[in-house]
Coordinates of N, CA and C and ligand atoms in Angstrom, one line a residue:
X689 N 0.8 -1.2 0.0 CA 0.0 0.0 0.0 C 0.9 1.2 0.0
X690 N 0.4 1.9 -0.9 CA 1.3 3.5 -1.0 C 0.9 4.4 0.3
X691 N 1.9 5.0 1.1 CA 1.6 5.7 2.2 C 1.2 7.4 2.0
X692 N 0.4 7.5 2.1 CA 0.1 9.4 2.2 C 1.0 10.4 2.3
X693 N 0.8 11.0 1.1 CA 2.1 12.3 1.6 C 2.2 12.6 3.0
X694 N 4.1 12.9 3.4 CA 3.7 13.6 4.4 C 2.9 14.7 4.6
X695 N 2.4 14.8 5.6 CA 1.7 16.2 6.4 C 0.3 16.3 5.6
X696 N 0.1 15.8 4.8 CA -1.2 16.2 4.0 C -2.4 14.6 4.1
X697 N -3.4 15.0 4.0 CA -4.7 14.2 4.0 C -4.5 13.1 2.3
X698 N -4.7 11.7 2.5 CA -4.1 11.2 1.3 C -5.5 11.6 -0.1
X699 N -4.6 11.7 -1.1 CA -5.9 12.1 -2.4 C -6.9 10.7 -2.4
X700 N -8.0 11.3 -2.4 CA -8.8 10.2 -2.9 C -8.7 10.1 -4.7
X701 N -9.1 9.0 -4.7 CA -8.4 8.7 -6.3 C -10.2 7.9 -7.1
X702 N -10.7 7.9 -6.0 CA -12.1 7.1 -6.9 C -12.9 7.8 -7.9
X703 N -13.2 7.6 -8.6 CA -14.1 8.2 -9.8 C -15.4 8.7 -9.2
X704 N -15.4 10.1 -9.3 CA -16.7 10.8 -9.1 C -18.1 9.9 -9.2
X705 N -18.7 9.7 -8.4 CA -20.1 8.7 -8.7 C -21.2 9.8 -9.6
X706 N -21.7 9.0 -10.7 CA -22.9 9.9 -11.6 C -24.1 10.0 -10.7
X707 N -25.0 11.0 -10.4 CA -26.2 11.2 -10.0 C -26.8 10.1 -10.4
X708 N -27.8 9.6 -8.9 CA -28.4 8.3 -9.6 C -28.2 7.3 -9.6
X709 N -27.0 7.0 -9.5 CA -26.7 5.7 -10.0 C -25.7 5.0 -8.4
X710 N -25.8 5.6 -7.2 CA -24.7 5.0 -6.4 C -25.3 3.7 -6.2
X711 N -26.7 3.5 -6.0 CA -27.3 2.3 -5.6 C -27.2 1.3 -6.4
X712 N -27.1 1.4 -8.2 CA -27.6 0.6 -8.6 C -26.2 0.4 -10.4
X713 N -25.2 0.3 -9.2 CA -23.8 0.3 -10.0 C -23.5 -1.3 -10.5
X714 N -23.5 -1.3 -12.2 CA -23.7 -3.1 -11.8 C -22.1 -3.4 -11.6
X715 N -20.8 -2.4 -11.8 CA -20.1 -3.1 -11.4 C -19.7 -3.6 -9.9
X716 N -20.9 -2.8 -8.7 CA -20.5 -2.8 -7.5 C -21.4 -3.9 -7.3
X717 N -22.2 -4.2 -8.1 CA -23.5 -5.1 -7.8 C -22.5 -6.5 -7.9
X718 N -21.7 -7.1 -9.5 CA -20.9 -7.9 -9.8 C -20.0 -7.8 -8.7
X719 N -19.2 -7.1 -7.8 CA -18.6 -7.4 -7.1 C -18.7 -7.7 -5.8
X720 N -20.3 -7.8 -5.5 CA -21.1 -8.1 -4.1 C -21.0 -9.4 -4.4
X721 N -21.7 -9.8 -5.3 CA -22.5 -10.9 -5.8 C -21.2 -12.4 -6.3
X722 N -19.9 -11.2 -6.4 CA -18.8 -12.3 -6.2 C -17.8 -12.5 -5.2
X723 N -18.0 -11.7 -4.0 CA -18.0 -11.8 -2.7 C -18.8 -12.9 -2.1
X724 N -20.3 -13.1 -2.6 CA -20.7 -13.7 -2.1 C -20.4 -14.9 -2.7
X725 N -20.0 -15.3 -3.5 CA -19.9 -16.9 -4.3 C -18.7 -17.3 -4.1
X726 N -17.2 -16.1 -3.6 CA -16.0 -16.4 -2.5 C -16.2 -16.8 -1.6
X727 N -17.4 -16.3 -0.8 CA -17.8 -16.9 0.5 C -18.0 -18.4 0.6
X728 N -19.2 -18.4 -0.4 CA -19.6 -19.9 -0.9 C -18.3 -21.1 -0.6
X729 N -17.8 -20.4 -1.3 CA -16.6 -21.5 -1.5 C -15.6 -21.8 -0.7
X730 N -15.1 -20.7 0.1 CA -14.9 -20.8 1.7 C -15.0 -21.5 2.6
X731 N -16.7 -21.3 2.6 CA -17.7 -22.2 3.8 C -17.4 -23.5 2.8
X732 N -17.6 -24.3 1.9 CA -17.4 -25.4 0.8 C -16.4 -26.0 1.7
X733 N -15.4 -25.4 1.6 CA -13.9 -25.8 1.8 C -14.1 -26.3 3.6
X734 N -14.3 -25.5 4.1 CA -14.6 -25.9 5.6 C -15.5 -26.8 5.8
X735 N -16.3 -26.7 5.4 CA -17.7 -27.9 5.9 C -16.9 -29.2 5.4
X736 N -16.4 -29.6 4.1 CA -15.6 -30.7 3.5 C -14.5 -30.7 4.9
X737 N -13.9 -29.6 5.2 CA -12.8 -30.6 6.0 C -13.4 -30.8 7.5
X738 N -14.1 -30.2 7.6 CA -14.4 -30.9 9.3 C -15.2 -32.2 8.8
X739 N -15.8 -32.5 7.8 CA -15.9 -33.6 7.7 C -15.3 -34.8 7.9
X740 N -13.9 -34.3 7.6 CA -13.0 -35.6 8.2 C -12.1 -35.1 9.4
X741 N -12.4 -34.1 10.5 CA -11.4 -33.4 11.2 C -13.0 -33.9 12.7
X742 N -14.2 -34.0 12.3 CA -14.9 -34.1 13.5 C -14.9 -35.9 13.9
X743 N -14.7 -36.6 12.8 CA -14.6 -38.2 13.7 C -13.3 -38.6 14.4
X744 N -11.9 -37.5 14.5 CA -11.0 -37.7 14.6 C -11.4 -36.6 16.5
X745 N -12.2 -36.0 16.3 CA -12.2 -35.4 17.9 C -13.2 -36.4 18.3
X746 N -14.3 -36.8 17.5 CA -15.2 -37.8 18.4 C -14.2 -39.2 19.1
X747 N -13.2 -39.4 18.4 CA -12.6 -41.1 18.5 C -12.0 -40.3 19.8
X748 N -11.4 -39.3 19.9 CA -10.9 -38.6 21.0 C -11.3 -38.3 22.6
X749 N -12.9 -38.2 22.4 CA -13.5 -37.8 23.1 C -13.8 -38.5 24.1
X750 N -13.9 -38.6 25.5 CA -14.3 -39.4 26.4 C -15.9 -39.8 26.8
X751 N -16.2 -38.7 27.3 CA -17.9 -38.7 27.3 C -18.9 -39.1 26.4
X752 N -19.8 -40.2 27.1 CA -20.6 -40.9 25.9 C -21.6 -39.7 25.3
X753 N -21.5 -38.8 25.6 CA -22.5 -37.7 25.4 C -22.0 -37.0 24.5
X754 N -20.6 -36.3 24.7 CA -20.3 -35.6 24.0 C -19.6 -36.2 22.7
X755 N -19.5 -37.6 22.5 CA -18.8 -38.6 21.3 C -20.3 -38.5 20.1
X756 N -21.3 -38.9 21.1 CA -23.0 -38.9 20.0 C -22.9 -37.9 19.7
X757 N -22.7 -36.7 20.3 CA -23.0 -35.4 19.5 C -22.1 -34.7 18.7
X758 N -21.1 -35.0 18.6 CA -19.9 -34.6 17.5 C -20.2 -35.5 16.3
X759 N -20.5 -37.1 16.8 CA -20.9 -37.8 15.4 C -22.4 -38.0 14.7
X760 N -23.4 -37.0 16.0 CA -24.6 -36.4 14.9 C -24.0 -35.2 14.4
X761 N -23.4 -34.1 14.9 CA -23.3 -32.9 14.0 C -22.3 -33.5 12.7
X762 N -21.4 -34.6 12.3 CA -21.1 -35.2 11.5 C -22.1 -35.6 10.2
X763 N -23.3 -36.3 10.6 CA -23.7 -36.6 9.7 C -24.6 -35.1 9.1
X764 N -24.8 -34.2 10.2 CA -25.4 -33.1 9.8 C -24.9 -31.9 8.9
X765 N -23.4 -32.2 9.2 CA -22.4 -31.8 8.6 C -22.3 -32.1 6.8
X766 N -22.3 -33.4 6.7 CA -22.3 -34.3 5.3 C -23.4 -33.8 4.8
X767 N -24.5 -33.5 4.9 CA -25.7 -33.0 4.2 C -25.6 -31.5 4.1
X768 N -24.8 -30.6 5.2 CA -24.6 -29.5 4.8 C -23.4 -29.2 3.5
X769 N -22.6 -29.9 3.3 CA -22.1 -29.5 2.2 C -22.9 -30.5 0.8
X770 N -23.8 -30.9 1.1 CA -24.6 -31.0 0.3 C -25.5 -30.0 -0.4
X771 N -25.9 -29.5 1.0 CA -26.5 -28.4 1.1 C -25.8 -27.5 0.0
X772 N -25.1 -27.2 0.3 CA -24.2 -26.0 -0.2 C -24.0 -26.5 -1.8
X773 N -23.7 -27.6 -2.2 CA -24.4 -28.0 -3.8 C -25.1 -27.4 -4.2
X774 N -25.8 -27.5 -3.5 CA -27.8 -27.4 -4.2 C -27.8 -25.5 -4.2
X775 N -26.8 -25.1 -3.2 CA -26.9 -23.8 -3.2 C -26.1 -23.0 -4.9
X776 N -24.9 -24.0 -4.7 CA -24.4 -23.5 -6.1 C -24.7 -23.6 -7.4
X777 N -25.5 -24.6 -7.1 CA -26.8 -25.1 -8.6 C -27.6 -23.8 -8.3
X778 N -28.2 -23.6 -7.1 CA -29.7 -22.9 -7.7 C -28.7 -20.9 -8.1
X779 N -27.6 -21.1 -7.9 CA -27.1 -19.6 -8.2 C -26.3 -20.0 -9.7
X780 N -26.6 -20.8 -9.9 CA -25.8 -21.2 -11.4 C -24.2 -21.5 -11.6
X781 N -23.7 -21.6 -10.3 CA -22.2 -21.9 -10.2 C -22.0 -23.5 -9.9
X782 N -20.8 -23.5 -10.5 CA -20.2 -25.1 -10.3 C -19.9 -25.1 -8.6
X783 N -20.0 -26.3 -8.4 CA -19.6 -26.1 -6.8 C -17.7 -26.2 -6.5
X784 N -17.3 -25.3 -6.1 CA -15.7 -25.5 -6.3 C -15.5 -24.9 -4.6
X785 N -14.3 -25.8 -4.0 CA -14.1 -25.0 -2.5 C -12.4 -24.4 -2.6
X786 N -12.5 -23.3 -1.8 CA -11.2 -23.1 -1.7 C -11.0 -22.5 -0.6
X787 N -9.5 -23.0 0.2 CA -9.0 -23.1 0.8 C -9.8 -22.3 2.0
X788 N -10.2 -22.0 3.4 CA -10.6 -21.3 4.2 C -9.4 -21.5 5.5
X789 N -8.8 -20.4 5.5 CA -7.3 -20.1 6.1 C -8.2 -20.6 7.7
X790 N -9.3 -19.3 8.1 CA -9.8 -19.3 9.8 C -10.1 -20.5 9.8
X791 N -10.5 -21.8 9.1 CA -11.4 -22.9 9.6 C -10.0 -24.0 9.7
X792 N -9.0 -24.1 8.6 CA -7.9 -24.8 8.6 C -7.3 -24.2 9.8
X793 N -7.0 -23.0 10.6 CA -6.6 -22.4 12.1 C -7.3 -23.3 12.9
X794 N -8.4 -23.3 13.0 CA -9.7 -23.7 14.2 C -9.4 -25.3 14.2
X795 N -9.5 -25.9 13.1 CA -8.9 -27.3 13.1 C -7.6 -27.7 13.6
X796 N -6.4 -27.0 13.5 CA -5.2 -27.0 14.0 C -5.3 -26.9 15.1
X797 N -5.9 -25.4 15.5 CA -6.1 -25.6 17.4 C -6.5 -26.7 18.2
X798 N -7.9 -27.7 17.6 CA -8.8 -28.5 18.2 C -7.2 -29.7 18.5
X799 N -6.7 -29.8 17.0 CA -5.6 -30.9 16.9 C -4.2 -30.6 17.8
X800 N -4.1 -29.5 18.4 CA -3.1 -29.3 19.7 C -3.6 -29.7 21.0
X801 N -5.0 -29.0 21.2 CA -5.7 -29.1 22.0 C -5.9 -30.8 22.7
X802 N -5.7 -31.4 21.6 CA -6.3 -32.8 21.6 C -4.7 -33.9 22.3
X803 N -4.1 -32.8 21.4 CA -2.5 -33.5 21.8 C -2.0 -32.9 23.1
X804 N -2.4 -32.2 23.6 CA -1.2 -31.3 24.6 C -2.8 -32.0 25.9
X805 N -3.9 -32.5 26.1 CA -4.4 -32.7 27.1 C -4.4 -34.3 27.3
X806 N -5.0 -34.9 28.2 CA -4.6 -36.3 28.7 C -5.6 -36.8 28.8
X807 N -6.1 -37.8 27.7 CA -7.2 -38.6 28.0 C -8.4 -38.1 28.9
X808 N -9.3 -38.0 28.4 CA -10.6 -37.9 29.5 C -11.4 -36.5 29.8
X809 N -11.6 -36.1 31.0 CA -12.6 -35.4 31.0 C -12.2 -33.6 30.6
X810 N -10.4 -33.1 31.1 CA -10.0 -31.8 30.7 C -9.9 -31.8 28.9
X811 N -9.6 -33.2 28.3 CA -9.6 -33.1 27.0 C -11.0 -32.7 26.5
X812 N -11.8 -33.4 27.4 CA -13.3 -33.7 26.6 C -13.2 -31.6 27.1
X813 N -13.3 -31.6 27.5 CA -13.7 -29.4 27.9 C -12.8 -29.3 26.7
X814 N -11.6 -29.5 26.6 CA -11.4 -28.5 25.3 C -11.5 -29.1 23.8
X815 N -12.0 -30.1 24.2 CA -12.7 -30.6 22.4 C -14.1 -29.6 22.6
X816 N -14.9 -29.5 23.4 CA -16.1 -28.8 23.5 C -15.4 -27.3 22.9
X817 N -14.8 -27.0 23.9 CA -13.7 -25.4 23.4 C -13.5 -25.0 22.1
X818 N -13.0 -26.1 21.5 CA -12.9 -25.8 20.2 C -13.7 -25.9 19.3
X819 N -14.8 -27.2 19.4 CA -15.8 -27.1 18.3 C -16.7 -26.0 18.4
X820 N -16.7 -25.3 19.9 CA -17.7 -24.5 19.8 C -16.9 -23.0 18.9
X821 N -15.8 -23.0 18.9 CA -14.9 -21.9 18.2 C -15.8 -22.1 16.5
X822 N -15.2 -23.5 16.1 CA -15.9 -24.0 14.8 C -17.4 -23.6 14.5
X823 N -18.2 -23.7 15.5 CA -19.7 -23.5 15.1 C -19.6 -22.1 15.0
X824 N -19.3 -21.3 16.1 CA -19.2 -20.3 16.0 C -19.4 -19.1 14.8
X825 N -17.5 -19.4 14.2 CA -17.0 -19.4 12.3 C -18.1 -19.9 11.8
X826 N -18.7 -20.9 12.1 CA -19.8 -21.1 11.3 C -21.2 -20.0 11.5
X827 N -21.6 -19.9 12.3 CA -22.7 -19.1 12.8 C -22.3 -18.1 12.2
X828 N -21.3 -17.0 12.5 CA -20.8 -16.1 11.7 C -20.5 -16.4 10.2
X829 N -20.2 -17.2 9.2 CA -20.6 -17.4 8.1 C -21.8 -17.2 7.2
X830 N -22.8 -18.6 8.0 CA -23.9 -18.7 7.3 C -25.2 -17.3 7.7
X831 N -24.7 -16.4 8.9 CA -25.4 -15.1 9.0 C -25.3 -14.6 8.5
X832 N -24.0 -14.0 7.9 CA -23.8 -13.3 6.5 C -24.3 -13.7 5.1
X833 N -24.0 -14.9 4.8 CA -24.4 -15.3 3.7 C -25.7 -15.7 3.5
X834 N -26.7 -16.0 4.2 CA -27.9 -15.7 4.3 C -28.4 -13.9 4.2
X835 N -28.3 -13.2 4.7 CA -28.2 -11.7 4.7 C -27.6 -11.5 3.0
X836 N -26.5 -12.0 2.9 CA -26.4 -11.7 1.4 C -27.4 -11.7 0.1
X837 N -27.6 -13.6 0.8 CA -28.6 -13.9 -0.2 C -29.9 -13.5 -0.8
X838 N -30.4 -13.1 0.6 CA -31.8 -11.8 0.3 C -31.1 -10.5 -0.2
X839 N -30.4 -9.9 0.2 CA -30.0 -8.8 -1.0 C -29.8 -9.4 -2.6
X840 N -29.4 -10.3 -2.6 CA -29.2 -10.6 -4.3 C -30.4 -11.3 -5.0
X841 N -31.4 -10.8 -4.3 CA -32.7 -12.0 -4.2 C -32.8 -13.4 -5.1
X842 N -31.3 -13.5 -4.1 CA -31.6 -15.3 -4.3 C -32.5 -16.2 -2.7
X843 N -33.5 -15.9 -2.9 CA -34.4 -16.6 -2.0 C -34.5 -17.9 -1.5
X844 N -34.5 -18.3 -2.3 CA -34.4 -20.0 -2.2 C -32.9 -20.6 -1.7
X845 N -31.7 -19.8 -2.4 CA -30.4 -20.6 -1.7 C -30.3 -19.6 0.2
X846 N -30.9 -18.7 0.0 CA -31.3 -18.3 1.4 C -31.9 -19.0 2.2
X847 N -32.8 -19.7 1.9 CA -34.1 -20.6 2.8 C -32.9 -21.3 3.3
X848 N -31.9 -22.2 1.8 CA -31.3 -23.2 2.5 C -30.3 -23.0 3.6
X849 N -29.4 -21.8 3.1 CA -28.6 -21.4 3.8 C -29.5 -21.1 5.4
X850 N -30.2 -20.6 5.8 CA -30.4 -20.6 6.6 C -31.1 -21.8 7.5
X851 N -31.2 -22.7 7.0 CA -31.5 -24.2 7.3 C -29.8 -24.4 8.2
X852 N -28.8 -24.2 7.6 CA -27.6 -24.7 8.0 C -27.5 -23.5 9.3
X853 N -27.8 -22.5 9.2 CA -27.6 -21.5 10.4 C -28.0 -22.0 11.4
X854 N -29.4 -22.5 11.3 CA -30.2 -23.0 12.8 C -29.1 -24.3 12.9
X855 N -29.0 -25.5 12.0 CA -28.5 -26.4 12.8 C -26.9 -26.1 13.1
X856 N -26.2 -25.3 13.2 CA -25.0 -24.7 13.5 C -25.7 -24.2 15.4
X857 N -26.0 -23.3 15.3 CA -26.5 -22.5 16.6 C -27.1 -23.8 17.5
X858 N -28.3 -24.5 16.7 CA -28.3 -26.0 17.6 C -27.0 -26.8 18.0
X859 N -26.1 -27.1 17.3 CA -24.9 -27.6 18.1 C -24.5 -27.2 19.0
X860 N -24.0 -25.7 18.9 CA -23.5 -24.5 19.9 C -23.9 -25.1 21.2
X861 N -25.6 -25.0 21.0 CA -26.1 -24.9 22.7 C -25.8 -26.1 23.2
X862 N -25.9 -27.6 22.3 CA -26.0 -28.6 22.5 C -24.6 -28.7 23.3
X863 N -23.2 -28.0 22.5 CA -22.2 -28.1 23.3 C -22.2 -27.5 24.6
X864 N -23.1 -26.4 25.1 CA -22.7 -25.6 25.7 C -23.1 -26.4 27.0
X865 N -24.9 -27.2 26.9 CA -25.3 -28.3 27.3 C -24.5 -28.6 28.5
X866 N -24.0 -29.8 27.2 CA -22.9 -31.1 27.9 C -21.6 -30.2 28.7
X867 N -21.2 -29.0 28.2 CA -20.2 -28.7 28.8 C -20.8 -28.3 30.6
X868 N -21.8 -27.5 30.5 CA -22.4 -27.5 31.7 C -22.9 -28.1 32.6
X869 N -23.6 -29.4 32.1 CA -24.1 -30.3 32.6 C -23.4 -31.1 33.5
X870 N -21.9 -31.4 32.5 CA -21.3 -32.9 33.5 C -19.5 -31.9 33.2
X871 N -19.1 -32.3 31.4 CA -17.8 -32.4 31.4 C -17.2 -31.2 32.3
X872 N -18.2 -29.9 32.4 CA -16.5 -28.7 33.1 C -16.4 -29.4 34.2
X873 N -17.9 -29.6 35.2 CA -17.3 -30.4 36.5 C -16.6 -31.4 36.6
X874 N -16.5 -32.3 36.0 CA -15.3 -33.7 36.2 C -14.1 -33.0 35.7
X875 N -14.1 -31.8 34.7 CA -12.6 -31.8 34.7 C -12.2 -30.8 35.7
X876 N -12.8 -29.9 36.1 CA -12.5 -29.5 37.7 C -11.6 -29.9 38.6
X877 N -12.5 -31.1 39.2 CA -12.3 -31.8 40.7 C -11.9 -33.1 40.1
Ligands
FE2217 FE1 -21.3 -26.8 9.3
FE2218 FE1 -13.2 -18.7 5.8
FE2219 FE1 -21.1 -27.1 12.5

């Protein structure tokens, strides 16, 4: 990035907007609209890899409670990037994922987290710790992209998308649950 003259306010360099037209610019419109199909592909990339990153915390996991529910949000998971097919069909895109840096982070943490604690119930708190990090990235995802999708009135890949929101936020509490219910106290005391 070029730094601002000294002592002076930096020039703005954007092209004067024509009367009329700020709202309804199709190059800013094309560049929303391919933000949002970056996103797409983002979330793509993440949902595919926790697919194979959540049976590796479930095999981990101590608590019979918290093992079921990592390997239902799994299968819930598998239909969500299904989901997300059906989203790139109904917007007319091939389905393609690429790379998502925060979710490959979140994954790495869970897999320290997993290594650096000792069998049992302080591992089972920080497998909860981290998937709830994961839902989270998630929750924050599919809010945006839902919100997108009604601006670009794509309605229908919104319905879906927001089908994957609720059951994201449903894991959350589900973790938040088990973590309050039993695992923080055993790993306590
Ligand atoms: Fe998901
Ligand atoms: Fe991402
Ligand atoms: Fe999830």
């Amino acid at each position: 990035m070029k730094a601002p003259a000294k002592g002076g306010t930096p020039k703005r360099t954007a092209t004067p907007k024509k009367p009329g037209t700020a709202n309804s610019n199709p190059s800013t419109e094309d560049g929303f609209r391919k933000f949002f199909e970056d996103s797409l592909k983002d979330i793509y990339w993440a949902e595919k890899a926790l697919t194979k990153a959540l049976p590796k915390m479930a095999k981990k996991a101590t608590s019979k409670e918290l093992t079921l529910a990592i390997n239902e949000h799994l299968s819930v998971t598998q239909n969500q990037v299904k989901r997300l097919e059906q989203v790139f069909e109904l917007i007319g895109k091939k389905a393609t994922a690429k790379k998502c840096e925060a979710m490959a982070g979140l994954i790495k943490e869970a897999e320290e987290i997993m290594e650096e604690t000792q069998h049992g119930d302080v591992r089972d708190a920080g497998i909860i710790a981290a998937a709830q990090k994961v839902e989270h990235y998630e929750i924050a995802t599919y809010g945006t992209l839902c919100s997108f999708a009604k601006t670009l009135g794509e309605t229908e890949a919104g319905h879906l998308l927001a089908e994957t929101l609720a059951e994201e936020k449903d894991c959350d509490l589900k973790l938040t649950e088990i973590a309050e219910s039993s695992v923080n106290e055993m790993a306590a005391y």
